[in-house]
Amino acid sequence: MYAILYDSSLCIGCRACQVACKRWNGLEADETEGMDFGNPQSLTSNTWNVVKYVWVEEENGPKLHFVVNRCMHCLEPVCEAVCPVRAIVKDRETGAVVTHPERCVGCLACVEACPFSVPKFGRGVGTRKCIMCIDRLRLGLEPACVSTCPTGALKFGERSEIIKMAEERAKEIGGYVYGVHEAGGTSVIMVLTAPPEKLGLPTPMKAPYVKSKVSGADTLLKEATSMLTGSGVGESLVLALGAAIVGGVIARRMKISRKEG
Amino acid sequence: MTRLTRREFLKTMASAGLLASLGLSTLQPIEVEAHDYYWDRLYRSSLKYGVCGICGSACAFKAYVEGDSYLTDLRGNINDLESQGKLCAKGNAGIWYAYDPDRLKYPLKRTNPEKGIDVDPKWVRISWKEALDLVANKFKEIKEKYGGHTIIFMGHPPYKPWLVRLAHALGSPNYISHLDTCVITNVLVRKYTMFTPTFVHDVKNARYILCFGWDQPAKGKIVYTHQFSEAVKQGAKIVVLNPLYTTTVAKATEWIPIKPGTDLAFALAMMNVIINEGLYDEDYVAKYTNFKDYEDKIVSWVKPYTPEWAEGITEVPAETIRKVAREFATIKPSMALTHKRDAAGPNYTNSWKLAHAIVILNALVGAIDNVGGVILPRTFKVPDVNKIYPPPPPPSVKEKADGKHLLPLLDKLGHGIFSTLVENILREKPYPVKAALICNYNVLAFPNPKRAVEAFKKLEFIAVVDILPSEMALLADVVLPDTTYWETSGFSPRKYNALYPQIAVKDAVIKPMYDVKSHNWIIYQIGKRVAPEYFNFSLSELKKEMLRRAGIANSFDELKEKAVDGIYTLPGASFKPLEKLEAFAKQGKKIQIYAEIFEKYGYDPLPSWEPKREEKSLEYPYYLIVTRSAVHRHGKTTNIPWLHEICPENCVLIHPEEAERLGIKDMDWVYVESRYGRIKIKALRWPGIRKDCVCVPHGFGHWSRFLRVAYGWGANDGDLIPTQTIEDVLKRRDPTANACMSDVCVKVYKA
């Protein structure tokens, strides 16, 4: 199980990772305006990784911080659980949560469910997001963003090693670690120079959970999650199918609730 | 309009195969296996070694190419001292440069005699033979009619040997480069005070880094970025003097928002403290500098420049200056940094003196050619074409079109002056210019480009060698399409971070697209037609000879064989501190704290205080700062969609309180106006800027409609900056003829 380390104390917001992502994954450019301090303004189906510039008011005046906006690759991804057509699957070997846009039916269940607001639906391309360059991992290469990062702010390795590195670095600089427990743990671990909420990061539950915007779906979702967690890897076809059916039900309910809302 | 453009881009990409496999895979039973987007392609690719040509750093990279021209992967070359296996945003997007559907694809001839901004040249396609004959015949005709000296040759310094050869063969003394708008202050001052215009900085090992506006990490310069980040990690103290809070400042330990154009006073006060308190490195100074020879003069010169005096000028408390001076002299290794367009770049009338002051500061603490300091480069000396084949005799006309013959120190270096050239062409001094060969220079890079357009319109004939249909190409009579760095082979000695001699192999990564030729070949072919006696060698023979005489290899193939993974390092080479300085000392060359050569030519031998040219007033209450985006290389990458996405345009950065006072919100249209011109631009509130400054990043405001992505986005800061006459330069007694690219005050108001 791998993880990506993002050390914001070393990041200089140069955007090499953003362009490397576009290059490797062959993604089209988005339309934007203004200067480069956080463009594109949000993730899209063509933009899977954005470095944000955040001004934080501190004792000696405003200070500029950097933070990345990208798929966190949750250990227990809620997007996977709610997808009715298995268009999002977690690869338990590498830890990558992988989208299959060609299977996507555009129900937007994952878009609604993700606590980090990551998956984005694009017309004609389906729902897409960072796939941790799983095709590169299979070749024994690091993800494109990591391999180009000129400052060493992005690193790639075994999740346990990465957590160790992150904790050490955070201690050294008096920073904050994000991703070890968030949403039950993620495969992107961040070392932050300011508290996560000040950098605009969400503060999700610190346990594996399914964020529910659907009334009455809680129990079902919890069951689905415990089924997956309980089985360890959740690789059995029956379980996977079960999860898909549960997901389908939720997606249906969600659609209904969206209509009502 | 933009949407349509992007779609067309996408089409080209798709035809190049880049997107071909995306989204086409069918539903497969095994979940994650469907993701074979690229990996099978990578197996079919062949490995090529390349050298990036987006900026001067020339990072070496490894490219994987399928077939003739389909790039599958790109990585920095880990063996390269410069890139160290990394690439920046521009480097990652660089293939667009070759794939760009807006590229100049074949030679073009102008059919519309009218020239100017927004005038369609009505190009028609011609053959290479026709184009080259046309240029050669025109040059011959002008030479006969007005004399060869009326033809000017412009191109970046790497083109210099070729352009000088061609110019001299035609009897013209006019090779003109852009350095007065870029880096001339540091190049000239370092050349004459420390014998080599070095930009090798051992940032990685420095423990105290004092940046005089030095901002290379924020410009995405890989060669400094990885070193800088290493220094940050090691806990180095980084102090930045800059009126603008940039991403470099975000990683610094201390930000001193100094008043723009006053860094010289800060440096002088530091010297006052260091010399008065005896904090300098006695042994080093005695051994490697001429400090002892002029000690009395130096001590009395530095006397009036107290920190209290500097406080009044710089608006930095005297105590801070004193603290920085003491730390700089005691926390070692320490180094004062400057690169191109920062405080010591050609930005202010006093910048050349600051460049000298920084050399002195570094010498006083023993940072020159030392670990964690400014290194004298250890590079392979590769002879140029003029050293291998006998060059034409220097032309009889000594007066130069840009007037640099009046500045002997600059003339010896042979670089040019953009800012005075324009004025000289307009008033036909010292003689009228009739024709030009311009290689990869854009008229937007000039101070006051509208005036530059007027100047170029006066010429009878312009030939432009370029990759994109730039604004300069639009003014040309004949356009000759150049190759990109992806399409030519060669080798590239490492110049930045050159701790020991290293050379990078450069394959032709892809087959030349369309009907384009390399600029060397173009200049050679023109030369062959106008002066065959100087262009009678073969280009492949030349390449071989260059390698042979540099003692590297007997042929290009041999170099490729000797190179390890695309990089050839001098066997047994390692960095030995002070080695070069020692060699200079043995020749009797000492670092010129007191610059004897400046004294000889009537310039200040020691940098005395001189205020910048323009001060803010009630009418123009803001100092203009110019910076560059990390994702763009001036104006030449703005047509690349992936970079356009991150930074499509420039905005005027203004302090939130000032913005509120003027009733300006983010993305509001405003006018920025100086005495010389005005631009319409969007505003962006930026908390990290002095309240008396506004910043306009450079590289935007393209008016060439052929650049379909970049056209019409942002505004050009150059429109706010004046040209200068050679008399202005002589009056200020500035040996560098720096163009003072930020010495301007502006006002801002809602559009």
PDB file of C-alpha atoms in Angstrom, chain B residues 10 22 30 41 80 95 142 228 257 272 305 309 400 462 482 491 511 538 554 588 591 610 615 630 647 682 716 741:
ATOM      1  CA  LEU B  10      -7.129  19.173 -29.147  1.00  0.00           C
ATOM      2  CA  LEU B  22      -7.953   7.985 -23.731  1.00  0.00           C
ATOM      3  CA  ILE B  30     -10.905  -7.275 -14.157  1.00  0.00           C
ATOM      4  CA  ARG B  41       2.914   2.754 -25.473  1.00  0.00           C
ATOM      5  CA  ASP B  80      22.562  16.362 -15.023  1.00  0.00           C
ATOM      6  CA  ILE B  95       6.369  19.595 -26.437  1.00  0.00           C
ATOM      7  CA  ILE B 142      21.474  47.048 -49.640  1.00  0.00           C
ATOM      8  CA  PHE B 228      17.041  26.313  -2.625  1.00  0.00           C
ATOM      9  CA  PRO B 257       9.990  44.963   2.028  1.00  0.00           C
ATOM     10  CA  ASN B 272      30.016  50.113   6.453  1.00  0.00           C
ATOM     11  CA  TYR B 305      27.149  55.132   4.531  1.00  0.00           C
ATOM     12  CA  TRP B 309      21.846  57.098   6.688  1.00  0.00           C
ATOM     13  CA  LYS B 400      27.399  50.808 -34.173  1.00  0.00           C
ATOM     14  CA  ILE B 462      13.390  42.652 -42.408  1.00  0.00           C
ATOM     15  CA  ASP B 482      13.082  27.812 -37.100  1.00  0.00           C
ATOM     16  CA  PHE B 491      25.470  19.062 -27.269  1.00  0.00           C
ATOM     17  CA  LYS B 511      11.553  14.541 -36.612  1.00  0.00           C
ATOM     18  CA  SER B 538      30.237  21.488 -43.645  1.00  0.00           C
ATOM     19  CA  ASN B 554      36.587  13.009 -31.867  1.00  0.00           C
ATOM     20  CA  GLY B 588      48.045  38.291 -10.590  1.00  0.00           C
ATOM     21  CA  ILE B 591      38.845  40.368  -7.275  1.00  0.00           C
ATOM     22  CA  GLU B 610      23.107  57.300  -6.614  1.00  0.00           C
ATOM     23  CA  GLU B 615      10.474  59.102  -7.696  1.00  0.00           C
ATOM     24  CA  ALA B 630       6.687  30.669 -12.787  1.00  0.00           C
ATOM     25  CA  CYS B 647      -1.751  31.788 -16.110  1.00  0.00           C
ATOM     26  CA  LYS B 682      -7.307  43.376 -14.683  1.00  0.00           C
ATOM     27  CA  ASN B 716       2.452  44.343 -21.924  1.00  0.00           C
ATOM     28  CA  MET B 741      13.258  48.439 -16.958  1.00  0.00           C
TER      29      MET B 741
END
